[in-house]
Tab-separated table of C-alpha atoms in Angstrom:
chain	number	residue	atom	x	y	z
I	1034	MET	CA	1.590	-82.535	-139.068
I	1035	LYS	CA	-1.147	-83.409	-141.554
I	1036	ARG	CA	-1.319	-85.852	-144.010
I	1037	VAL	CA	-3.375	-86.022	-147.398
I	1038	ILE	CA	-4.767	-88.676	-149.879
I	1039	LEU	CA	-3.791	-87.726	-153.293
I	1040	PHE	CA	-5.673	-88.867	-156.591
I	1041	ARG	CA	-4.879	-88.084	-160.328
I	1042	ASN	CA	-7.544	-85.377	-161.767
I	1043	GLY	CA	-10.302	-87.508	-162.839
I	1044	SER	CA	-9.426	-90.926	-161.211
I	1045	GLY	CA	-10.667	-92.170	-157.905
I	1046	VAL	CA	-8.348	-95.208	-157.768
I	1047	ASP	CA	-4.791	-95.708	-156.981
I	1048	GLY	CA	-4.559	-93.086	-154.415
I	1049	LYS	CA	-1.370	-92.274	-152.531
I	1050	VAL	CA	-0.888	-90.611	-148.956
I	1051	LEU	CA	1.304	-87.715	-148.652
I	1052	LEU	CA	2.475	-86.045	-145.530
I	1053	VAL	CA	1.985	-82.187	-145.683
I	1054	THR	CA	5.544	-80.369	-144.927
I	1055	HIS	CA	5.705	-76.685	-145.053
I	1056	SER	CA	4.912	-75.376	-148.110
I	1057	LEU	CA	2.516	-75.786	-151.182
I	1058	GLU	CA	5.284	-76.220	-153.255
I	1059	GLU	CA	6.940	-79.094	-151.516
I	1060	VAL	CA	3.293	-80.650	-151.610
I	1061	LEU	CA	3.237	-80.435	-155.442
I	1062	ALA	CA	6.725	-81.879	-155.245
I	1063	GLY	CA	5.730	-84.855	-153.251
I	1064	ALA	CA	2.577	-85.196	-155.438
I	1065	SER	CA	4.579	-85.539	-158.492
I	1066	GLN	CA	7.183	-88.017	-157.185
I	1067	LYS	CA	4.175	-90.529	-155.667
I	1068	LEU	CA	2.108	-90.186	-158.865
I	1069	GLY	CA	4.763	-89.710	-161.480
I	1070	ILE	CA	3.335	-86.810	-163.027
I	1071	ARG	CA	4.190	-83.040	-163.274
I	1072	ALA	CA	1.941	-81.751	-160.641
I	1073	THR	CA	0.975	-78.220	-160.766
I	1074	HIS	CA	-2.695	-77.739	-159.324
I	1075	LEU	CA	-4.531	-79.474	-156.740
I	1076	TYR	CA	-8.356	-79.351	-156.344
I	1077	THR	CA	-10.789	-80.301	-153.728
I	1078	PRO	CA	-13.326	-83.047	-154.268
I	1079	GLN	CA	-15.726	-80.205	-155.044
I	1080	GLY	CA	-13.573	-78.676	-157.636
I	1081	GLY	CA	-11.981	-75.696	-155.529
I	1082	LEU	CA	-8.281	-75.070	-156.366
I	1083	ILE	CA	-5.812	-74.999	-153.497
I	1084	ASP	CA	-3.825	-72.026	-153.633
I	1085	ASP	CA	-2.708	-71.828	-149.877
I	1086	LEU	CA	-1.437	-74.573	-147.598
I	1087	ARG	CA	-3.612	-73.445	-144.648
I	1088	LEU	CA	-6.635	-74.524	-146.700
I	1089	ILE	CA	-5.545	-78.131	-146.456
I	1090	ARG	CA	-6.804	-79.994	-143.595
I	1091	ASP	CA	-5.807	-83.664	-142.011
I	1092	ASP	CA	-7.137	-86.489	-144.026
I	1093	ASP	CA	-8.239	-84.454	-147.063
I	1094	ILE	CA	-8.992	-86.172	-150.303
I	1095	LEU	CA	-7.124	-83.945	-153.063
I	1096	TYR	CA	-6.824	-84.392	-156.940
I	1097	VAL	CA	-3.570	-83.486	-158.781
I	1098	SER	CA	-3.658	-81.720	-162.035
I	1099	GLU	CA	-0.715	-81.136	-164.512
I	1100	GLY	CA	-2.438	-77.752	-165.568
I	1101	GLU	CA	-5.553	-78.862	-166.867
I	1102	ASP	CA	-8.976	-78.019	-165.276
I	1103	PHE	CA	-10.694	-80.200	-162.824
I	1104	VAL	CA	-12.175	-83.210	-164.105
I	1105	LEU	CA	-14.696	-85.336	-162.053
I	1106	PRO	CA	-13.671	-88.583	-161.040
I	1107	VAL	CA	-14.893	-91.722	-162.815
I	1108	GLN	CA	-15.182	-93.725	-159.660
I	1109	PRO	CA	-15.549	-91.379	-156.595
I	1110	CYS	CA	-13.749	-92.330	-153.385
I	1111	PRO	CA	-15.629	-93.512	-150.587
I	1112	GLY	CA	-17.382	-90.716	-148.566
I	1113	VAL	CA	-17.053	-88.302	-151.541
I	1114	ARG	CA	-20.069	-86.439	-153.195
I	1115	PRO	CA	-19.139	-84.987	-156.639
I	1116	PRO	CA	-20.603	-81.624	-156.992
I	1117	GLY	CA	-23.297	-80.760	-159.471
I	1118	HIS	CA	-24.940	-84.164	-159.728
I	1119	VAL	CA	-28.251	-84.552	-158.318
I	1120	GLY	CA	-29.091	-87.853	-156.391
I	1121	THR	CA	-25.383	-88.997	-156.786
I	1122	SER	CA	-24.882	-91.382	-154.153
I	1123	LEU	CA	-23.120	-91.137	-150.669
I	1124	SER	CA	-20.979	-94.241	-149.851
I	1125	LEU	CA	-21.059	-95.785	-146.357
I	1126	GLN	CA	-18.854	-98.371	-145.218
I	1127	SER	CA	-20.609	-101.162	-143.622
I	1128	VAL	CA	-19.388	-103.382	-140.889
I	1129	ALA	CA	-18.396	-106.168	-143.166
I	1130	GLY	CA	-16.178	-103.632	-145.183
I	1131	PRO	CA	-17.570	-103.059	-148.653
I	1132	SER	CA	-19.220	-99.566	-149.598
I	1133	LEU	CA	-22.968	-99.362	-150.009
I	1134	THR	CA	-24.777	-96.582	-151.939
I	1135	CYS	CA	-27.824	-94.830	-151.524
I	1136	SER	CA	-29.207	-96.151	-154.867
I	1137	GLY	CA	-31.882	-99.042	-154.773
I	1138	VAL	CA	-34.870	-99.905	-152.625
I	1139	SER	CA	-32.724	-100.982	-149.738
I	1140	SER	CA	-30.448	-98.143	-149.193
I	1141	THR	CA	-32.161	-97.317	-145.772
I	1142	HIS	CA	-30.820	-100.772	-144.611
I	1143	ASP	CA	-27.332	-99.866	-145.021
I	1144	TRP	CA	-25.527	-100.492	-141.828
I	1145	VAL	CA	-23.313	-97.635	-140.519
I	1146	THR	CA	-20.655	-97.622	-137.916
I	1147	LEU	CA	-20.194	-94.656	-135.652
I	1148	ASN	CA	-17.242	-93.847	-133.181
I	1149	VAL	CA	-18.709	-91.538	-130.622
I	1150	GLY	CA	-15.998	-90.531	-128.033
I	1151	GLY	CA	-14.250	-93.655	-128.513
I	1152	ARG	CA	-16.948	-95.971	-128.391
I	1153	ILE	CA	-18.132	-97.754	-131.250
I	1154	PHE	CA	-21.949	-97.874	-132.274
I	1155	THR	CA	-23.597	-99.956	-135.202
I	1156	THR	CA	-27.113	-98.990	-136.613
I	1157	THR	CA	-28.898	-98.682	-139.839
I	1158	ARG	CA	-29.340	-95.598	-141.757
I	1159	ALA	CA	-32.908	-95.701	-141.556
I	1160	THR	CA	-32.716	-95.450	-137.652
I	1161	LEU	CA	-30.573	-92.486	-138.137
I	1162	VAL	CA	-32.622	-90.688	-140.794
I	1163	THR	CA	-36.427	-91.924	-140.526
I	1164	LYS	CA	-37.622	-90.951	-136.675
I	1165	GLU	CA	-35.926	-87.302	-136.947
I	1166	PRO	CA	-35.397	-86.503	-140.494
I	1167	ASN	CA	-34.556	-82.766	-139.551
I	1168	SER	CA	-31.619	-84.003	-136.932
I	1169	MET	CA	-28.088	-83.443	-137.648
I	1170	LEU	CA	-27.533	-87.246	-137.971
I	1171	ALA	CA	-30.262	-87.618	-140.432
I	1172	LYS	CA	-28.758	-84.954	-142.570
I	1173	MET	CA	-25.106	-86.635	-142.294
I	1174	PHE	CA	-26.308	-89.913	-143.462
I	1175	SER	CA	-29.580	-89.042	-145.917
I	1176	CYS	CA	-29.424	-89.457	-149.389
I	1177	GLU	CA	-31.150	-86.220	-150.280
I	1178	ASP	CA	-29.429	-83.501	-152.133
I	1179	ASN	CA	-29.213	-81.097	-149.180
I	1180	HIS	CA	-27.363	-83.531	-146.884
I	1181	LEU	CA	-24.212	-82.618	-144.544
I	1182	LEU	CA	-21.131	-84.384	-145.359
I	1183	PRO	CA	-20.369	-86.989	-142.776
I	1184	SER	CA	-17.353	-86.661	-140.565
I	1185	ASN	CA	-13.710	-88.035	-140.772
I	1186	ARG	CA	-13.400	-91.737	-140.236
I	1187	ASP	CA	-11.144	-93.721	-138.044
I	1188	ALA	CA	-8.756	-96.518	-139.122
I	1189	HIS	CA	-11.756	-98.971	-139.014
I	1190	GLY	CA	-13.883	-96.854	-141.033
I	1191	ALA	CA	-16.082	-95.843	-138.614
I	1192	TYR	CA	-17.370	-92.251	-138.582
I	1193	LEU	CA	-15.788	-89.835	-135.980
I	1194	ILE	CA	-18.350	-87.937	-133.601
I	1195	ASP	CA	-16.221	-85.986	-130.938
I	1196	ARG	CA	-19.329	-86.368	-128.176
I	1197	SER	CA	-20.228	-88.474	-124.959
I	1198	TYR	CA	-20.952	-91.708	-125.776
I	1199	SER	CA	-22.787	-92.040	-122.441
I	1200	TYR	CA	-25.319	-89.463	-123.397
I	1201	PHE	CA	-25.503	-90.363	-126.884
I	1202	GLU	CA	-26.339	-94.231	-126.407
I	1203	PRO	CA	-29.612	-93.183	-124.951
I	1204	LEU	CA	-30.370	-91.076	-127.798
I	1205	LEU	CA	-29.504	-93.729	-130.325
I	1206	ASN	CA	-32.007	-96.347	-128.370
I	1207	PHE	CA	-34.721	-93.428	-128.691
I	1208	LEU	CA	-34.221	-93.313	-132.514
I	1209	ARG	CA	-34.397	-97.050	-132.792
I	1210	ASN	CA	-37.551	-97.748	-130.595
I	1211	GLY	CA	-39.111	-94.433	-129.531
I	1212	SER	CA	-38.686	-94.926	-126.112
I	1213	LEU	CA	-36.377	-92.812	-123.746
I	1214	ILE	CA	-34.758	-95.081	-120.966
I	1215	LEU	CA	-32.079	-93.849	-118.850
I	1216	ASN	CA	-29.802	-95.741	-116.713
I	1217	HIS	CA	-29.690	-94.533	-113.005
I	1218	ASN	CA	-26.200	-93.012	-113.223
I	1219	ILE	CA	-27.093	-91.310	-116.271
I	1220	ASN	CA	-27.573	-87.164	-115.830
I	1221	PRO	CA	-30.766	-86.376	-117.751
I	1222	GLN	CA	-29.314	-82.632	-118.200
I	1223	GLY	CA	-26.240	-84.451	-120.160
I	1224	VAL	CA	-28.636	-86.383	-122.504
I	1225	LEU	CA	-30.664	-83.144	-123.070
I	1226	GLU	CA	-27.727	-81.307	-123.998
I	1227	GLU	CA	-26.964	-83.910	-126.377
I	1228	ALA	CA	-30.542	-84.165	-128.018
I	1229	ARG	CA	-30.608	-80.322	-128.519
I	1230	PHE	CA	-26.779	-80.650	-130.214
I	1231	PHE	CA	-27.967	-83.154	-132.478
I	1232	GLY	CA	-31.406	-81.553	-133.088
I	1233	ILE	CA	-33.375	-84.755	-131.964
I	1234	GLU	CA	-36.285	-82.522	-130.637
I	1235	SER	CA	-38.629	-84.895	-130.019
I	1236	ALA	CA	-36.592	-86.430	-127.188
I	1237	VAL	CA	-36.430	-82.709	-125.657
I	1238	PRO	CA	-39.782	-82.511	-123.890
I	1239	HIS	CA	-39.263	-85.819	-122.018
I	1240	LEU	CA	-35.823	-84.759	-121.182
I	1241	GLU	CA	-36.689	-81.697	-119.690
I	1242	ALA	CA	-39.401	-83.053	-117.766
I	1243	LEU	CA	-36.920	-85.457	-116.519
I	1244	THR	CA	-34.639	-82.724	-115.375
I	1245	CYS	CA	-37.576	-80.677	-113.813
I	1246	ALA	CA	-38.172	-83.758	-111.586
I	1247	GLN	CA	-34.400	-84.284	-110.476
I	1248	ASP	CA	-34.237	-80.786	-109.532
I	1249	GLU	CA	-37.601	-80.828	-107.286
I	1250	THR	CA	-36.504	-84.271	-105.812
I	1251	PRO	CA	-34.763	-83.297	-102.413
I	1252	ASP	CA	-31.590	-85.185	-101.448
I	1253	VAL	CA	-32.612	-87.127	-98.650
I	1254	GLU	CA	-29.573	-89.651	-98.710
I	1255	PRO	CA	-28.450	-90.726	-95.205
I	1256	LEU	CA	-24.821	-89.887	-94.410
I	1257	THR	CA	-22.275	-92.587	-93.291
I	1258	ARG	CA	-19.976	-92.893	-90.599
I	1259	HIS	CA	-16.998	-91.899	-93.419
I	1260	ASP	CA	-18.857	-88.668	-93.836
I	1261	VAL	CA	-19.253	-87.772	-90.282
I	1262	VAL	CA	-15.654	-88.716	-89.337
I	1263	LYS	CA	-14.476	-86.494	-92.306
I	1264	ALA	CA	-16.503	-83.452	-91.133
I	1265	LEU	CA	-15.300	-84.103	-87.308
I	1266	ILE	CA	-11.612	-84.254	-88.906
I	1267	SER	CA	-11.843	-81.151	-90.792
I	1268	THR	CA	-13.358	-79.065	-88.053
I	1269	HIS	CA	-11.510	-77.359	-85.156
I	1270	HIS	CA	-12.349	-78.388	-81.981
I	1271	ARG	CA	-13.176	-75.017	-80.544
I	1272	ASP	CA	-15.674	-74.529	-83.737
I	1273	GLU	CA	-19.228	-75.356	-83.445
I	1274	LEU	CA	-20.018	-78.243	-86.040
I	1275	ARG	CA	-24.044	-78.365	-87.149
I	1276	PHE	CA	-25.712	-81.113	-88.707
I	1277	GLN	CA	-28.905	-79.541	-89.127
I	1278	GLY	CA	-31.593	-80.983	-90.920
I	1279	VAL	CA	-29.711	-83.900	-92.192
I	1280	SER	CA	-30.183	-87.488	-92.431
I	1281	LEU	CA	-28.287	-90.021	-90.433
I	1282	LYS	CA	-30.655	-92.570	-90.722
I	1283	ARG	CA	-29.141	-96.180	-89.644
I	1284	ALA	CA	-25.555	-94.804	-89.588
I	1285	ASP	CA	-23.191	-96.191	-87.305
I	1286	LEU	CA	-21.722	-93.420	-85.116
I	1287	SER	CA	-20.659	-95.786	-82.144
I	1288	LYS	CA	-18.138	-94.511	-79.755
I	1289	LEU	CA	-17.550	-91.290	-81.800
I	1290	ASP	CA	-16.812	-87.884	-80.018
I	1291	LEU	CA	-19.654	-85.798	-81.206
I	1292	ARG	CA	-19.419	-83.324	-78.285
I	1293	ASN	CA	-21.228	-79.964	-78.737
I	1294	ILE	CA	-22.521	-80.777	-82.231
I	1295	ASN	CA	-26.041	-79.062	-83.205
I	1296	PHE	CA	-28.429	-81.106	-84.657
I	1297	LYS	CA	-31.167	-78.673	-84.021
I	1298	ARG	CA	-34.066	-78.147	-86.834
I	1299	GLY	CA	-32.017	-76.449	-90.062
I	1300	VAL	CA	-33.000	-74.517	-92.694
I	1301	ILE	CA	-33.455	-75.618	-96.424
I	1302	THR	CA	-33.599	-73.375	-99.231
I	1303	SER	CA	-31.113	-72.139	-102.181
I	1304	LEU	CA	-29.338	-69.241	-103.650
I	1305	ASN	CA	-31.461	-66.130	-104.175
I	1306	ASN	CA	-32.354	-65.142	-107.693
I	1307	SER	CA	-29.234	-63.080	-107.894
I	1308	GLY	CA	-27.113	-66.164	-107.219
I	1309	ARG	CA	-25.637	-63.987	-104.247
I	1310	MET	CA	-25.589	-64.471	-100.549
I	1311	ASP	CA	-28.598	-62.614	-98.830
I	1312	HIS	CA	-27.227	-60.497	-95.617
I	1313	ASP	CA	-29.130	-62.440	-93.175
I	1314	ALA	CA	-27.476	-65.809	-94.336
I	1315	THR	CA	-26.946	-68.147	-91.584
I	1316	PHE	CA	-26.326	-71.379	-92.828
I	1317	ILE	CA	-24.204	-73.002	-95.729
I	1318	TYR	CA	-24.943	-76.475	-97.174
I	1319	ALA	CA	-22.003	-78.326	-99.051
I	1320	ASN	CA	-21.689	-81.990	-99.830
I	1321	HIS	CA	-24.985	-83.064	-97.654
I	1322	TRP	CA	-23.750	-81.013	-94.688
I	1323	TRP	CA	-24.687	-77.981	-92.666
I	1324	PHE	CA	-22.050	-76.034	-91.170
I	1325	ASP	CA	-21.783	-72.830	-89.377
I	1326	LEU	CA	-21.313	-70.210	-91.897
I	1327	LYS	CA	-18.909	-67.819	-89.842
I	1328	GLN	CA	-16.421	-70.675	-89.527
I	1329	LEU	CA	-15.874	-72.251	-92.832
I	1330	LEU	CA	-17.035	-69.474	-95.226
I	1331	LYS	CA	-13.317	-68.240	-96.000
I	1332	ILE	CA	-11.964	-71.617	-96.665
I	1333	LEU	CA	-14.800	-73.349	-98.540
I	1334	SER	CA	-16.598	-70.379	-100.344
I	1335	PRO	CA	-15.624	-71.206	-103.785
I	1336	ILE	CA	-17.290	-74.674	-103.596
I	1337	LEU	CA	-20.078	-74.046	-101.135
I	1338	LEU	CA	-24.044	-73.524	-101.800
I	1339	ILE	CA	-24.700	-70.556	-99.645
I	1340	ILE	CA	-28.200	-70.560	-97.780
I	1341	SER	CA	-30.732	-68.026	-96.717
I	1342	PRO	CA	-33.486	-68.491	-94.163
I	1343	SER	CA	-37.045	-69.559	-95.391
I	1344	THR	CA	-39.946	-70.910	-93.913
I	1345	GLU	CA	-39.172	-74.652	-94.934
I	1346	ARG	CA	-37.720	-76.498	-91.756
I	1347	THR	CA	-36.662	-79.749	-91.329
I	1348	PHE	CA	-35.258	-81.875	-88.400
I	1349	ALA	CA	-32.194	-84.178	-88.051
I	1350	ASP	CA	-32.908	-87.820	-88.914
I	1351	LEU	CA	-30.991	-90.318	-86.475
I	1352	SER	CA	-33.821	-92.926	-86.404
I	1353	HIS	CA	-32.230	-96.231	-86.022
I	1354	CYS	CA	-28.618	-94.760	-85.552
I	1355	ASN	CA	-26.124	-96.634	-83.563
I	1356	LEU	CA	-24.736	-94.054	-81.220
I	1357	SER	CA	-23.692	-96.654	-78.395
I	1358	GLY	CA	-20.752	-95.478	-76.469
I	1359	ALA	CA	-20.740	-92.190	-78.263
I	1360	ASN	CA	-20.068	-89.066	-76.462
I	1361	LEU	CA	-22.912	-86.495	-77.000
I	1362	ASN	CA	-22.147	-83.974	-74.228
I	1363	GLY	CA	-23.497	-80.622	-75.002
I	1364	CYS	CA	-25.081	-81.936	-78.284
I	1365	CYS	CA	-28.221	-80.223	-79.427
I	1366	LEU	CA	-30.752	-82.598	-80.341
I	1367	GLU	CA	-34.046	-80.716	-80.088
I	1368	ARG	CA	-36.600	-81.933	-82.214
I	1369	ALA	CA	-34.371	-84.590	-83.850
I	1370	ASN	CA	-35.692	-87.991	-84.457
I	1371	LEU	CA	-34.153	-90.649	-82.449
I	1372	CYS	CA	-36.625	-93.298	-82.799
I	1373	GLY	CA	-35.252	-96.927	-82.183
I	1374	ALA	CA	-31.893	-95.381	-81.830
I	1375	ASN	CA	-29.159	-97.339	-79.905
I	1376	LEU	CA	-27.497	-94.984	-77.425
I	1377	GLU	CA	-26.467	-97.517	-74.726
I	1378	GLY	CA	-23.539	-96.145	-72.701
I	1379	ALA	CA	-23.425	-92.680	-74.531
I	1380	GLN	CA	-22.561	-89.845	-72.419
I	1381	LEU	CA	-25.393	-87.215	-72.641
I	1382	LEU	CA	-24.049	-84.359	-69.913
I	1383	ASN	CA	-25.756	-81.085	-70.614
I	1384	VAL	CA	-27.490	-82.420	-73.836
I	1385	ARG	CA	-30.627	-80.656	-75.039
I	1386	LEU	CA	-33.471	-83.031	-76.143
I	1387	LEU	CA	-36.409	-80.748	-76.167
I	1388	CYS	CA	-39.396	-82.233	-77.754
I	1389	ALA	CA	-36.843	-85.204	-79.270
I	1390	ASN	CA	-38.541	-88.339	-80.514
I	1391	LEU	CA	-36.619	-91.124	-78.851
I	1392	GLU	CA	-39.463	-93.744	-78.957
I	1393	SER	CA	-38.349	-97.361	-78.449
I	1394	ALA	CA	-34.747	-96.072	-78.248
I	1395	ASN	CA	-32.196	-97.875	-76.361
I	1396	LEU	CA	-30.639	-95.722	-73.519
I	1397	ARG	CA	-29.219	-98.142	-71.187
I	1398	SER	CA	-26.730	-97.137	-68.795
I	1399	CYS	CA	-26.588	-93.655	-70.492
I	1400	ASN	CA	-25.007	-90.816	-68.194
I	1401	PHE	CA	-27.024	-87.535	-68.134
I	1402	GLU	CA	-25.572	-86.221	-64.865
I	1403	ASP	CA	-23.169	-83.139	-65.014
I	1404	PRO	CA	-20.538	-83.108	-62.027
I	1405	ALA	CA	-20.490	-79.486	-62.428
I	1406	GLY	CA	-24.275	-79.328	-61.818
I	1407	THR	CA	-25.625	-78.433	-65.211
I	1408	ARG	CA	-28.757	-79.983	-66.211
I	1409	SER	CA	-29.783	-81.959	-69.286
I	1410	ASN	CA	-32.940	-80.493	-70.747
I	1411	CYS	CA	-35.272	-83.164	-72.160
I	1412	GLU	CA	-38.324	-81.311	-71.704
I	1413	GLY	CA	-41.150	-82.655	-73.772
I	1414	VAL	CA	-39.425	-85.351	-75.044
I	1415	ASN	CA	-41.021	-88.604	-76.432
I	1416	LEU	CA	-39.661	-91.654	-74.506
I	1417	ARG	CA	-42.451	-93.967	-75.025
I	1418	GLY	CA	-41.275	-97.851	-74.794
I	1419	ALA	CA	-37.564	-96.381	-74.446
I	1420	VAL	CA	-35.014	-98.526	-72.125
I	1421	LEU	CA	-33.442	-96.398	-69.771
I	1422	GLU	CA	-32.406	-99.062	-67.316
I	1423	GLY	CA	-29.406	-98.211	-65.246
I	1424	SER	CA	-28.887	-94.522	-66.519
I	1425	MET	CA	-27.667	-91.905	-64.463
I	1426	LEU	CA	-30.525	-89.308	-64.534
I	1427	ALA	CA	-29.973	-87.125	-61.687
I	1428	GLY	CA	-31.061	-83.513	-61.902
I	1429	VAL	CA	-32.370	-84.064	-65.525
I	1430	ASN	CA	-35.328	-81.984	-66.851
I	1431	LEU	CA	-38.026	-84.224	-67.968
I	1432	ARG	CA	-40.890	-82.160	-67.667
I	1433	VAL	CA	-44.219	-83.062	-69.545
I	1434	ALA	CA	-42.113	-85.874	-71.176
I	1435	THR	CA	-43.576	-88.979	-72.464
I	1436	LEU	CA	-42.309	-92.145	-70.571
I	1437	LYS	CA	-45.084	-94.578	-71.083
I	1438	LYS	CA	-44.178	-98.114	-71.145
I	1439	ALA	CA	-40.504	-97.153	-70.362
I	1440	ASN	CA	-37.998	-98.907	-68.918
I	1441	LEU	CA	-36.432	-96.807	-65.990
I	1442	LYS	CA	-35.345	-99.801	-63.566
I	1443	ASN	CA	-32.503	-99.064	-61.293
I	1444	CYS	CA	-31.967	-95.413	-62.540
I	1445	ASP	CA	-30.668	-92.597	-60.670
I	1446	LEU	CA	-33.332	-89.806	-60.892
I	1447	ARG	CA	-32.367	-87.749	-57.655
I	1448	GLY	CA	-33.649	-84.465	-58.314
I	1449	ALA	CA	-35.062	-85.153	-61.722
I	1450	VAL	CA	-37.966	-82.853	-62.848
I	1451	LEU	CA	-40.867	-85.042	-63.928
I	1452	ALA	CA	-43.671	-82.793	-63.561
I	1453	GLY	CA	-46.550	-83.395	-65.727
I	1454	ALA	CA	-44.629	-86.385	-67.387
I	1455	ASP	CA	-46.699	-89.244	-68.588
I	1456	LEU	CA	-45.279	-92.247	-66.552
I	1457	GLU	CA	-48.269	-94.690	-67.397
I	1458	ASN	CA	-46.982	-98.514	-67.187
I	1459	CYS	CA	-43.382	-97.105	-66.535
I	1460	ASP	CA	-41.404	-99.345	-64.507
I	1461	LEU	CA	-39.316	-97.405	-61.931
I	1462	SER	CA	-38.252	-100.398	-60.098
I	1463	GLY	CA	-35.105	-100.025	-58.154
I	1464	SER	CA	-34.800	-96.530	-59.202
I	1465	ASP	CA	-33.593	-93.581	-56.733
I	1466	LEU	CA	-36.487	-90.800	-56.819
I	1467	GLN	CA	-34.734	-88.686	-53.921
I	1468	GLU	CA	-36.109	-85.208	-54.246
I	1469	ALA	CA	-37.476	-85.789	-57.674
I	1470	ASN	CA	-40.499	-83.563	-58.659
I	1471	LEU	CA	-43.535	-85.610	-59.764
I	1472	ARG	CA	-46.118	-82.995	-59.448
I	1473	GLY	CA	-48.802	-83.431	-61.841
I	1474	ALA	CA	-47.494	-86.573	-63.383
I	1475	ASN	CA	-49.535	-89.560	-64.616
I	1476	LEU	CA	-48.172	-92.715	-62.676
I	1477	LYS	CA	-51.185	-94.938	-63.469
I	1478	ASP	CA	-49.982	-98.741	-63.022
I	1479	ALA	CA	-46.537	-97.466	-62.622
I	1480	ALA	CA	-44.099	-99.744	-60.788
I	1481	PHE	CA	-42.268	-98.861	-57.746
I	1482	GLU	CA	-41.190	-102.157	-56.431
I	1483	LEU	CA	-37.812	-102.290	-54.357
I	1484	MET	CA	-37.161	-98.600	-54.169
I	1485	LEU	CA	-33.704	-98.094	-52.790
I	1486	THR	CA	-34.637	-94.730	-50.960
I	1487	PRO	CA	-37.974	-93.463	-49.699
I	1488	LEU	CA	-39.850	-91.193	-52.374
I	1489	HIS	CA	-39.044	-87.560	-51.626
I	1490	MET	CA	-40.801	-84.771	-53.619
I	1491	SER	CA	-40.107	-80.662	-53.507
I	1492	GLN	CA	-44.091	-80.414	-53.718
I	1493	THR	CA	-46.787	-82.411	-52.880
I	1494	MET	CA	-47.210	-85.217	-55.469
I	1495	THR	CA	-50.469	-85.024	-57.607
I	1496	CYS	CA	-50.780	-88.061	-59.611
I	1497	ASP	CA	-53.438	-90.064	-61.724
I	1498	LEU	CA	-53.983	-93.434	-60.250
């Protein structure tokens, strides 16, 4: 249902509110009863004759005639601009209540109240008109002859604007002081769309630059334990889960079952120009996650960003991550960054750590020994300054690994391959090196005190002393 405000023809006072019913005749009958006259014609504030009920809008101001022609109101209603009068004032309601006109030197200092998306904003007309004279807001509230009529008003007299207040507020401040300042939770793209809508052109270049900078900034926010657990729960135990190229920096993943997860370096790119998947696409990325395309495409394809291979590659970042007591059996951590990570008591059977960085990491009491005889491959791993005291490293491949100043006290290194490894200043006290291969290893200043068994090697040991 709609309502209208009725005035007698030629008058701007003593208006009556009428509910619009089903026909124009019923409206005229109601107007006759409300105003005490014999109503025959309805006119718009511009003098247009209403001859169809569909022409009436909610909260329209109409003038009722007894048959005579339209007469300009002696006292125009607030917000109504009579036709044909150059320089006729546009009334604006201030916060205090009384209407202020455009006449006089101080007209630009009138206060205007706006209701944008349900939030109230109060500003001066000068703010809306001066900086961007060609904007929609300037044309709505200027005193020029070619202005736009302001929108409807709410119950408190504020002009209603159906837009997002979150994106409008930075633009209003821009009109006030000329500076474009966005809070961290405001998307520049949304403010840009509002600037274009309102025609605030001077703000558009700044916002376009901010939008481009946001698009170019990679999303490197580390994942949390909650994110990882959510991924684990949603993936079938027989499927391969991939965390390729993601950041788990300082995440607490202690005591989690992370078996067979692939942390190997991933490929970061975007959709091709057509927005479709390339035929050689191998990975998908959704909500900061890398997954195996074949396993999850069917169930998540509507919300996933499909990735095609490119030359830009990254490595999983687990630096300073807490993996104590975690089960990492069968994981691929090739070239992953585990610098300073805590893996105390972790299960690392059949793990791949080729060229991974575990400098200063804590691997105390870790288990690398697979009863089935499968060897963990740690070739080229960086374990400089790492603590592996009491770890089970039987049969592990540590060829050309860096173990300088590492703590390998009381480790089980039976049958381990340490050929070409850098063991300078490494503490091997109490370790079992039976049948270990140390050919070409650098054992300068390495400590071998309290050896549990004699040193055995499959080949003649060549070392730098």
